[in-house]
Amino acid sequence: GVKCIGNLHHCDLVQLGLHAGHCVPHEVLFITGSPLNVVELGNFNSLTGELTPLFNFRPVQGAISQSPIHCEFSPDSKLLYVTGPNYAAGDIYQYDLAMTDSAHFMQSQIVVASMTPMGSDALQIGPDGKIYQSVSSKDSLSIINNPNTRGAGCNFQSNAVSLYNGTTCHDGLPQFLQKYKAYIHPTGNCQQYPVQFSTDIWPSPDSIRWNFGEPGSGPANFSTVANPAHSYSSPGNYTVELYVRHNDNRTDTTWQTITIQPAPQPVLGPDQTICTPQTATFDAGACTGCTYQWDDLTNMIMNIGSGQTYTTGTAGLYRVNVTGPNGCTGRDTVQLSIGTPVAVSVTIATGSTIVCNGDQVTFTATGQPAGNSLSYQWKVNGINSGPNNSVFNYTPVNGDCIVCSMTSNDACTTGNPATSNQICMTVNQLYPVSLSISSTSTHTCAGTPVTFNAFPTNPGNNPVYLWKVNGVTTGSNNQIFTYTPVNGDCITCELTSDISCPTGNPALSNTICMIVDQPVPVSVTVSTPQITVCVGTSVTFTANPTHGGLMPGYQWQVNAINVPGSTNSTYTYVPLNGDVVTCQVTSSDNCVTGNPAISPPVTMTVTSNPVVAVSVTPSANPFCTGSQVTFIAVPNHGGLFP
């Protein structure tokens, strides 16, 4: 901006809008001298230097307009201060620069200080952001302490700073550049082409930061270099921001709106491959008022065509440059390849065509020509199935037939698409495999072999039996396993069937755990009330077995000859003298030794009955009545006490 102070002897040049980061763009103030004595407010174009007046005004005191003498802007450029003439009421007036029409602008006038005549003189902002006023013939300066504040809050202070050594003011304050400057100079305005930015900054900055106004460009929207370049992806208006930090920590920010012109956007499409002797035509698209230039980048031959389309049968990389009426150019490239026709074929294979129900089968297609430009369509019984892939994983049912159709995206092919051979599947049912085992005994004596038998389900023709004792493989591959166990041994068997399509294979049998007892000796004794008896006396014998079990077997013997029917624990008979009686006991326990056992013999003594004789005295017989007769017993073997 420009501040010109009247009476034809003051003129200050000032840049506006860089106070404390705030900008009132392009506002300028002119104060002329005699005979007009008015303030003229207008716009200033910082790029062209053109001044555009808005309106004139004069301060008003009561109903009387005053001749303006001096002016100053607040640091934030939002307020304007104007002094009246020093020969009249020397007031200081404050105006709101946000009011852009004259009526509202004049209504914003506030008198912030009233001076005596000859009391008003120059206003000048200081490096501390305060506005200082010199007063003619005074030995001090007045201050507006808060110049960014409307009304009395700006805090005008009269005679606030004493001058050096009692000297007095004679005229205005010294003239100097009030603000630093920072200007943006762009070069270029086409879409997708770099716009080069340069700066005009005084003094030299400590650091700068650019914002190119295109957030969609991401990190490329910012830069900290002095003269950056930025390519705009789309046409339109963009506000470019330049932030400057000076060595004294003062900061300035300036903005400039630039217009990016649209550039033609030719699209030549994807790269192409043609077959000899075909040709390809590339179309850059219609563009009103545009010019075209085709280049052969492979052979570096420029300007091989100037039309909208270009036709060729030669392989290479081609570029078109389309320049619009505004001078902006867009470009695109396309690669043309020339190929020789190749026959397309495909075959499919799988590991086996005979599988079990539920098995997943992998089919693999091998195609010619090989490469990445192939697409596949698998079919099961004529119905499209499977992914677009050379590998197809599928769980078939019996009788399914699979084929594959392959399409090559290569330009030069024959027999395209190609159909593969057909594979038909045989799917067998599943057979559950199981095994159970049994033994001749689960409770046996130590040292006694036990035989185990395996009973398989769906074993196949050549099953494999794996017998295990306590989890350790023992025995041979046989359906029968004979083994002498120890107490607590647990026996299992694992069956591996060779039947087609088994389930549960290999199968593990039930577990048989053995109880093995240690053997004990069997014995028996015979007891009887007496071993000496008289002839004809009946005697009872009792057998007393040891370890005979719950149901021992008895066989009585007399003179080592079995007595028929004598199989109880007791035996009663009439012995003869010298008979030897024994009993044979057979124990019912499993683990015994000396079974059957014979008791120790019992030998019987049998004595004859004694003969007794009786004599009669007298011996005459018959006797007479009343006669006394004496009988006398004469024992034979009468014993000690007959």
XYZ file of C-alpha atoms in Angstrom:
642
model
C 0.000 0.000 0.000
C 0.958 3.613 -0.172
C 0.538 6.275 2.448
C 1.076 9.798 1.147
C 1.053 12.667 3.618
C -0.007 16.100 2.357
C 1.378 19.627 2.284
C 3.649 18.373 -0.509
C 6.486 17.536 1.787
C 5.597 14.121 3.234
C 5.207 10.825 1.400
C 5.531 7.363 3.019
C 5.489 4.084 1.079
C 4.027 1.298 3.200
C 3.073 -2.338 2.550
C -0.198 -3.239 4.198
C -1.654 -6.502 5.385
C 1.358 -8.175 6.992
C 0.786 -7.094 10.583
C 0.583 -10.023 13.007
C -0.420 -12.389 10.214
C -3.516 -10.361 9.227
C -4.153 -8.910 5.821
C -6.539 -6.236 4.539
C -5.680 -6.777 0.861
C -4.690 -3.876 -1.329
C -6.019 -1.002 0.836
C -4.177 2.294 0.270
C -4.559 5.777 1.630
C -3.759 9.105 0.029
C -3.701 12.353 1.918
C -3.296 15.328 -0.338
C -2.178 18.807 0.516
C -3.785 22.140 -0.342
C -6.162 22.954 -1.799
C -8.161 19.657 -1.547
C -7.108 18.425 1.889
C -8.992 15.076 1.686
C -8.238 11.434 2.399
C -8.707 9.075 -0.549
C -9.192 5.354 0.177
C -8.658 2.774 -2.593
C -7.345 -0.643 -3.716
C -3.783 -1.385 -4.729
C -2.877 -4.328 -7.037
C 0.462 -5.611 -5.724
C 1.207 -7.445 -9.008
C 0.572 -4.623 -11.445
C 1.006 -1.596 -9.172
C -2.389 -0.271 -10.282
C -4.315 2.028 -7.870
C -8.121 1.916 -7.876
C -9.746 4.736 -5.801
C -12.830 3.906 -3.711
C -13.954 7.162 -2.049
C -12.702 10.439 -0.454
C -13.451 11.614 3.089
C -12.549 14.307 5.639
C -12.754 13.979 9.413
C -15.820 15.651 10.925
C -15.793 17.490 14.257
C -19.375 18.371 15.141
C -20.796 19.646 11.875
C -17.454 20.932 10.613
C -15.200 18.867 8.389
C -11.518 19.018 9.238
C -8.469 19.040 7.013
C -6.505 15.789 7.508
C -2.794 16.143 8.112
C -1.313 12.771 9.145
C -2.406 9.094 9.219
C -1.245 5.689 10.399
C -2.540 2.090 10.212
C -2.910 -0.190 13.232
C -0.462 -3.138 13.285
C -3.239 -5.555 12.324
C -4.336 -3.250 9.433
C -7.930 -3.176 10.699
C -7.982 0.428 11.989
C -6.953 3.803 10.540
C -5.848 6.779 12.635
C -6.056 10.357 11.132
C -5.024 13.666 12.773
C -6.725 16.982 12.270
C -4.980 20.264 11.361
C -2.542 21.719 13.878
C -4.113 25.136 13.564
C -7.581 23.937 14.642
C -8.802 21.284 17.038
C -5.916 18.779 16.927
C -8.008 15.645 17.375
C -7.003 12.069 16.547
C -9.729 10.131 14.711
C -10.081 6.332 14.499
C -11.840 4.511 11.582
C -12.849 0.870 10.955
C -11.250 -0.334 7.683
C -13.709 -3.250 7.476
C -16.324 -0.692 6.298
C -15.891 -0.547 2.540
C -18.556 2.042 1.660
C -18.169 5.702 2.598
C -21.348 6.043 4.701
C -20.544 3.150 7.039
C -16.898 4.156 7.066
C -17.744 7.688 8.322
C -20.176 6.237 10.875
C -17.239 4.240 12.343
C -15.337 7.490 13.229
C -14.314 7.736 16.886
C -12.333 10.603 18.453
C -9.679 8.899 20.569
C -7.756 12.054 21.564
C -8.521 15.833 21.681
C -5.584 18.187 21.469
C -5.326 21.970 21.774
C -4.690 23.899 18.577
C -1.192 23.560 17.304
C -1.116 20.234 19.136
C -1.421 17.636 16.382
C 1.408 16.447 14.219
C 2.876 13.230 12.688
C 1.856 9.641 13.547
C 4.317 6.773 13.124
C 4.164 3.079 14.182
C 7.172 1.876 16.138
C 8.969 -1.484 16.232
C 7.101 -2.298 19.475
C 3.718 -2.145 17.653
C 2.682 1.150 19.324
C 1.850 4.361 17.403
C 3.914 7.408 18.394
C 2.875 11.080 17.840
C 5.174 14.052 17.631
C 3.754 17.383 18.760
C 5.329 20.571 17.472
C 7.320 22.529 20.093
C 6.844 19.709 22.682
C 9.699 17.970 24.512
C 7.906 14.636 24.535
C 6.039 12.116 22.348
C 2.457 10.874 22.832
C 1.604 7.171 22.428
C -1.364 5.078 21.300
C -0.520 2.022 23.442
C -3.075 -0.476 22.035
C -3.605 0.616 18.421
C -5.422 -2.646 17.486
C -8.273 -1.853 19.948
C -11.411 0.051 18.958
C -12.372 3.207 20.830
C -10.937 4.395 24.123
C -9.398 0.974 24.660
C -6.610 2.004 22.292
C -5.264 3.880 25.354
C -3.952 7.223 24.064
C -1.306 8.644 26.428
C -0.236 12.277 26.048
C 3.389 13.347 26.626
C 4.410 9.749 27.432
C 8.049 9.698 26.262
C 10.471 12.523 27.023
C 12.862 13.580 24.293
C 16.600 13.486 24.753
C 18.140 16.252 26.815
C 14.999 18.424 26.788
C 14.948 18.955 23.047
C 11.639 19.810 21.365
C 9.836 18.617 18.269
C 9.955 20.769 15.183
C 8.047 18.683 12.659
C 7.006 15.070 11.851
C 8.802 11.856 12.645
C 11.434 10.409 10.260
C 10.181 8.663 7.132
C 11.137 4.958 6.657
C 9.841 1.632 5.243
C 7.183 0.593 7.719
C 6.763 -3.122 6.949
C 8.692 -6.027 5.454
C 7.594 -7.251 2.044
C 6.878 -10.715 0.657
C 5.601 -11.191 -2.898
C 4.789 -14.334 -4.915
C 5.721 -14.589 -8.608
C 4.338 -17.660 -10.443
C 5.468 -18.783 -13.896
C 3.283 -21.185 -15.861
C -0.447 -21.897 -15.650
C -1.147 -25.259 -17.301
C -2.722 -28.336 -15.739
C -0.277 -31.181 -15.009
C 2.729 -29.028 -15.921
C 5.018 -27.573 -13.218
C 4.229 -24.013 -12.165
C 7.483 -22.376 -11.057
C 7.265 -20.060 -8.039
C 9.766 -17.361 -7.057
C 9.691 -14.741 -4.298
C 10.422 -11.087 -3.668
C 11.127 -10.882 0.055
C 12.788 -8.144 2.075
C 14.799 -8.571 4.144
C 16.139 -12.039 3.440
C 14.089 -14.566 5.442
C 15.229 -17.062 8.011
C 12.765 -19.655 6.687
C 9.724 -19.884 4.412
C 6.841 -22.296 3.946
C 4.646 -22.752 0.870
C 1.075 -24.039 0.675
C 0.098 -24.475 -2.977
C -3.641 -24.659 -2.231
C -4.184 -28.229 -3.538
C -4.792 -30.442 -0.465
C -5.496 -33.464 -2.655
C -1.834 -33.547 -3.723
C -0.846 -34.660 -0.212
C 2.729 -33.931 0.902
C 3.455 -32.349 -2.508
C 1.118 -29.499 -1.470
C 3.849 -28.085 0.790
C 7.428 -26.933 0.302
C 10.131 -25.097 2.240
C 12.502 -24.319 -0.656
C 12.947 -20.794 -1.959
C 11.830 -21.348 -5.574
C 9.661 -24.490 -5.721
C 7.554 -25.953 -8.515
C 4.144 -27.594 -8.241
C 2.022 -29.458 -10.811
C -1.746 -29.020 -10.456
C -3.790 -32.091 -11.377
C -6.966 -30.180 -12.266
C -7.748 -26.770 -13.739
C -9.247 -24.054 -11.548
C -8.376 -21.261 -9.131
C -5.883 -22.020 -6.363
C -4.864 -19.774 -3.477
C -1.130 -20.013 -2.883
C 0.136 -19.087 0.588
C 3.693 -17.962 1.413
C 4.622 -17.832 5.088
C 7.885 -16.015 5.930
C 9.813 -15.945 9.202
C 12.520 -13.276 9.401
C 15.708 -13.388 11.418
C 14.177 -11.177 14.103
C 11.241 -13.681 14.463
C 8.860 -11.298 12.673
C 6.511 -13.301 10.447
C 4.724 -12.303 7.251
C 2.091 -14.195 5.300
C 0.945 -13.396 1.801
C -1.526 -15.054 -0.562
C -2.025 -15.034 -4.289
C -4.754 -16.682 -6.315
C -3.598 -18.289 -9.553
C -5.695 -19.734 -12.345
C -4.662 -23.078 -13.802
C -5.787 -23.579 -17.375
C -7.111 -26.954 -18.523
C -4.821 -29.087 -20.653
C -6.080 -31.606 -23.205
C -6.295 -35.139 -21.818
C -5.606 -37.537 -24.681
C -6.131 -41.237 -23.891
C -4.569 -43.710 -26.318
C -5.846 -46.750 -24.417
C -3.928 -49.854 -23.355
C -0.837 -51.166 -25.103
C -1.681 -53.226 -28.143
C -0.328 -56.294 -29.902
C -1.218 -57.031 -33.491
C -0.304 -59.823 -35.845
C 1.633 -59.492 -39.045
C 0.519 -57.886 -41.430
C -2.139 -56.012 -39.403
C -2.024 -52.294 -38.551
C -3.197 -50.382 -35.470
C -4.851 -46.949 -35.375
C -4.437 -44.774 -32.289
C -6.949 -41.996 -31.596
C -6.026 -39.011 -29.399
C -9.640 -37.830 -29.222
C -11.398 -34.813 -30.693
C -10.304 -31.417 -29.335
C -11.650 -28.130 -30.701
C -8.904 -25.729 -31.684
C -6.153 -28.164 -30.709
C -3.029 -29.177 -32.604
C -1.562 -32.699 -32.605
C 1.994 -33.982 -32.777
C 2.852 -37.714 -32.903
C 6.344 -38.932 -31.921
C 8.119 -42.273 -32.353
C 9.976 -42.583 -29.040
C 11.540 -45.933 -29.908
C 13.506 -44.455 -32.811
C 13.418 -40.872 -31.420
C 11.697 -39.531 -34.533
C 9.594 -36.525 -33.644
C 6.534 -35.125 -35.452
C 5.664 -38.232 -37.479
C 1.997 -37.154 -37.658
C -0.206 -34.133 -37.002
C -3.741 -35.538 -37.103
C -6.141 -36.734 -34.437
C -5.336 -40.366 -35.341
C -2.193 -42.198 -36.330
C -2.024 -45.583 -38.094
C 1.042 -47.844 -38.160
C 2.094 -51.463 -38.524
C 5.547 -50.967 -36.977
C 6.315 -51.964 -33.398
C 7.369 -49.166 -31.078
C 6.482 -46.681 -28.339
C 4.345 -43.818 -29.656
C 3.444 -40.489 -28.010
C 0.903 -37.850 -28.891
C 1.153 -34.201 -27.781
C -2.145 -32.302 -27.911
C -1.899 -28.518 -27.501
C -5.067 -26.568 -26.728
C -5.982 -23.033 -27.779
C -4.732 -21.746 -24.407
C -1.250 -23.133 -25.108
C -1.501 -25.962 -22.569
C -0.358 -29.409 -23.740
C -1.493 -32.902 -22.705
C 0.200 -36.124 -23.749
C -0.115 -39.902 -23.615
C 1.943 -42.875 -24.795
C 1.110 -46.331 -26.086
C 3.221 -49.405 -26.859
C 2.607 -51.373 -30.051
C 3.936 -54.927 -30.352
C 3.950 -57.147 -33.448
C 3.465 -60.898 -32.988
C 3.415 -64.167 -35.002
C 0.204 -66.277 -34.725
C 0.491 -69.165 -32.239
C -1.883 -72.157 -31.896
C -3.693 -72.360 -28.543
C -4.049 -75.757 -26.810
C -4.682 -77.063 -23.315
C -4.524 -80.438 -21.546
C -5.630 -81.332 -18.020
C -4.342 -84.010 -15.648
C -4.967 -85.281 -12.125
C -3.203 -87.659 -9.776
C -5.844 -90.408 -9.939
C -9.205 -90.936 -11.576
C -10.292 -93.460 -8.908
C -10.821 -91.850 -5.526
C -12.858 -92.289 -2.376
C -16.059 -90.523 -1.502
C -15.272 -87.090 0.013
C -11.726 -86.888 -1.378
C -10.690 -83.551 -2.889
C -9.003 -83.911 -6.255
C -6.626 -81.414 -7.872
C -6.852 -80.913 -11.631
C -4.061 -79.019 -13.392
C -4.322 -77.368 -16.812
C -1.242 -76.924 -18.983
C -1.719 -74.502 -21.847
C 0.107 -73.301 -24.893
C 1.265 -70.646 -25.373
C 2.430 -70.365 -21.788
C 2.386 -67.018 -20.016
C 0.332 -64.703 -17.861
C -2.243 -63.808 -20.519
C -4.360 -66.956 -20.077
C -7.850 -67.346 -18.629
C -9.507 -70.636 -17.688
C -13.081 -71.918 -17.496
C -13.503 -75.282 -15.766
C -16.627 -77.354 -16.402
C -18.071 -80.312 -14.463
C -20.569 -82.309 -16.528
C -20.827 -79.300 -18.862
C -21.594 -76.776 -16.077
C -19.184 -73.902 -15.423
C -17.324 -74.455 -12.163
C -14.105 -73.524 -10.456
C -11.918 -70.409 -10.483
C -10.163 -68.656 -13.343
C -6.975 -70.512 -12.565
C -4.812 -73.244 -14.027
C -5.461 -75.333 -10.878
C -8.942 -76.604 -9.926
C -9.566 -78.282 -6.564
C -12.830 -80.224 -6.525
C -14.589 -83.006 -4.568
C -16.197 -85.218 -7.235
C -19.064 -87.662 -7.122
C -19.051 -90.915 -9.043
C -19.267 -90.379 -12.799
C -18.334 -86.656 -12.850
C -16.533 -85.588 -16.040
C -14.246 -82.537 -16.029
C -12.946 -80.427 -18.932
C -11.265 -77.005 -19.139
C -11.627 -74.253 -21.717
C -8.599 -71.937 -21.977
C -8.512 -68.509 -23.614
C -5.259 -66.764 -24.471
C -5.294 -62.973 -24.353
C -2.358 -62.841 -26.737
C -3.225 -60.999 -29.895
C -1.735 -63.499 -32.269
C -3.398 -66.884 -31.713
C -5.338 -69.582 -33.567
C -7.823 -72.104 -32.150
C -8.685 -69.695 -29.377
C -10.314 -70.605 -26.987
C -9.087 -74.222 -26.744
C -10.897 -77.130 -25.039
C -8.964 -79.744 -23.072
C -9.273 -83.522 -22.876
C -12.022 -84.944 -20.611
C -11.358 -86.724 -17.298
C -14.166 -88.840 -15.792
C -13.980 -89.841 -12.139
C -14.735 -93.113 -10.349
C -15.693 -92.471 -6.731
C -15.838 -95.479 -4.374
C -17.820 -95.753 -1.154
C -16.061 -95.650 2.215
C -15.473 -98.747 4.366
C -15.098 -98.329 8.127
C -12.186 -100.277 9.602
C -12.421 -101.581 13.188
C -10.842 -104.255 15.399
C -11.711 -106.093 18.611
C -9.576 -108.620 20.535
C -10.308 -111.390 23.061
C -8.129 -113.660 25.235
C -8.334 -117.215 26.609
C -8.138 -115.754 30.085
C -7.821 -112.396 31.815
C -6.941 -113.929 35.212
C -4.105 -116.414 35.161
C -1.100 -117.743 37.005
C 2.416 -116.518 36.652
C 4.250 -118.260 33.865
C 1.052 -119.325 32.094
C 0.855 -118.353 28.374
C -2.332 -116.595 27.233
C -3.586 -116.520 23.656
C -5.188 -113.360 22.183
C -7.304 -113.351 19.027
C -8.042 -110.357 16.721
C -11.469 -109.965 15.088
C -11.226 -107.329 12.275
C -13.895 -105.499 10.237
C -12.960 -104.637 6.613
C -9.328 -105.741 6.967
C -8.696 -106.073 3.223
C -6.619 -108.801 1.617
C -3.332 -108.174 3.395
C -4.013 -106.564 6.741
C -1.200 -105.672 9.110
C -1.605 -106.462 12.817
C 0.533 -104.634 15.324
C 0.265 -106.108 18.833
C 1.303 -103.925 21.738
C 1.908 -104.683 25.427
C 1.677 -101.568 27.552
C 2.051 -99.498 24.374
C 5.239 -101.254 23.254
C 5.108 -103.197 20.013
C 5.385 -106.944 20.700
C 4.711 -110.034 18.677
C 4.431 -110.605 14.967
C 2.065 -109.569 12.197
C -0.560 -112.210 12.966
C -4.199 -112.401 13.866
C -3.288 -114.587 16.899
C -0.893 -113.501 19.636
C 0.344 -115.858 22.403
C 2.098 -114.261 25.320
C 3.058 -115.033 28.928
C 1.932 -111.921 30.832
C 2.858 -110.403 34.145
C 0.377 -108.813 36.502
C -1.044 -105.516 35.177
C -0.008 -105.982 31.528
C -2.441 -104.283 29.071
C -2.637 -105.634 25.539
C -3.949 -103.811 22.429
C -3.719 -104.407 18.695
C -3.588 -101.932 15.801
C -5.002 -102.958 12.428
C -3.926 -101.368 9.159
C -6.269 -102.369 6.372
C -5.351 -102.447 2.680
C -8.986 -102.168 1.587
C -9.843 -99.375 -0.850
C -11.433 -96.252 0.711
C -11.148 -97.138 4.384
C -12.228 -94.881 7.228
C -10.781 -95.049 10.715
C -7.656 -96.671 9.310
C -5.506 -97.754 11.082
C -7.959 -98.973 13.747
C -7.092 -99.519 17.412
C -8.690 -102.393 19.312
C -10.136 -102.562 22.800
C -7.674 -103.024 25.685
C -7.343 -106.247 27.761
C -5.519 -105.898 31.078
C -4.263 -109.077 32.811
C -4.445 -110.222 36.426
C -1.564 -112.649 37.100
C -1.358 -114.473 40.444
C 1.657 -116.236 42.038
C 1.065 -120.082 42.666
C 0.566 -121.532 46.234
C 1.001 -125.229 47.374
C -2.059 -127.484 47.842
C -2.093 -129.899 50.852
C -4.605 -131.933 52.846
C -4.689 -133.787 56.185
C -7.201 -136.383 57.425
C -8.579 -136.409 60.956
C -10.687 -139.064 62.738
C -11.844 -139.493 66.365
C -9.976 -142.769 66.825
C -7.653 -145.002 64.937
C -8.154 -148.134 67.143
C -11.610 -149.586 67.121
C -13.364 -152.902 67.676
C -14.377 -155.086 64.913
C -17.483 -153.797 63.251
C -17.145 -150.235 64.557
C -18.030 -147.463 62.016
C -15.423 -144.657 61.803
C -15.794 -141.117 60.195
C -12.795 -139.432 58.532
C -12.614 -135.653 57.772
C -10.378 -134.069 55.070
C -8.761 -130.694 55.947
C -7.406 -129.094 52.725
C -5.030 -126.075 52.436
C -5.478 -123.795 49.330
C -8.233 -126.023 48.125
C -10.244 -123.140 46.734
C -13.927 -122.516 47.026
C -14.940 -125.880 45.526
C -12.196 -128.431 46.095
C -12.634 -132.005 44.807
C -12.233 -135.027 47.135
C -11.446 -138.685 46.485
C -11.142 -141.057 49.473
C -8.879 -144.073 49.172
C -8.568 -147.218 51.308
C -5.343 -149.074 50.866
C -4.561 -146.766 47.865
C -7.731 -147.807 46.109
C -10.349 -145.167 45.297
C -13.557 -145.695 47.144
C -16.296 -145.256 44.591
C -18.684 -142.396 45.362
C -16.571 -141.121 48.247
C -16.064 -137.518 46.999
C -17.133 -135.490 50.015
C -14.987 -133.843 52.630
C -15.956 -136.646 55.088
C -15.862 -140.417 54.743
C -17.484 -142.978 57.044
C -16.954 -146.749 56.918
C -16.210 -149.863 59.109
C -12.470 -150.487 58.826
C -10.583 -153.669 59.033
C -7.490 -154.053 61.042
C -4.517 -152.559 59.207
C -6.594 -150.494 56.692
C -4.713 -147.423 55.410
C -7.020 -144.464 54.718
C -5.962 -141.440 52.555
C -7.761 -138.534 50.775
C -6.824 -136.925 47.461
C -7.833 -133.219 47.165
C -8.058 -131.318 43.880
C -7.942 -127.512 44.457
C -10.349 -125.224 42.579
C -7.883 -122.286 42.767
C -6.119 -121.197 39.571
C -2.647 -120.784 40.828
C -1.581 -123.759 42.931
C 1.241 -126.298 43.047
C 1.068 -129.981 44.088
C -2.459 -130.265 42.777
C -4.040 -132.769 43.404
C -2.574 -133.407 46.847
C -2.623 -136.713 48.857
C -3.063 -136.590 52.596
C -0.733 -138.420 54.985
C -2.057 -142.024 55.511
C -4.116 -143.008 58.550
C -3.642 -146.725 59.578
C -6.524 -148.299 61.475
C -6.198 -150.888 64.348
C -9.270 -153.146 64.741
C -9.426 -155.585 67.770
C -11.564 -158.774 68.209
C -14.416 -158.960 70.817
C -13.495 -160.986 74.208
C -15.076 -164.522 75.065
C -16.868 -164.726 78.527
C -17.624 -168.190 80.282
C -20.140 -168.696 83.170
C -20.045 -171.678 85.680
C -22.954 -172.742 87.879
C -22.706 -174.230 91.329
C -24.108 -176.598 92.000
C -23.786 -177.994 88.723
C -26.839 -180.242 89.127
C -29.606 -179.277 86.944
C -32.508 -178.968 87.270
C -32.642 -177.298 90.618
C -35.057 -177.639 93.238
C -37.239 -174.867 94.322
C -35.573 -172.824 96.945
C -32.177 -174.146 96.176
C -29.369 -171.557 95.949
C -27.421 -171.441 92.754
C -24.116 -169.573 92.173
C -23.083 -168.250 88.801
C -19.396 -167.440 88.215
C -18.190 -165.376 85.138
C -14.786 -166.396 83.886
C -13.592 -163.675 81.449
C -11.139 -164.250 78.642
C -9.477 -160.975 77.796
C -11.456 -159.216 80.396
C -8.981 -156.468 80.662
C -7.798 -154.849 83.838
C -11.233 -153.972 85.068
C -13.708 -156.498 83.709
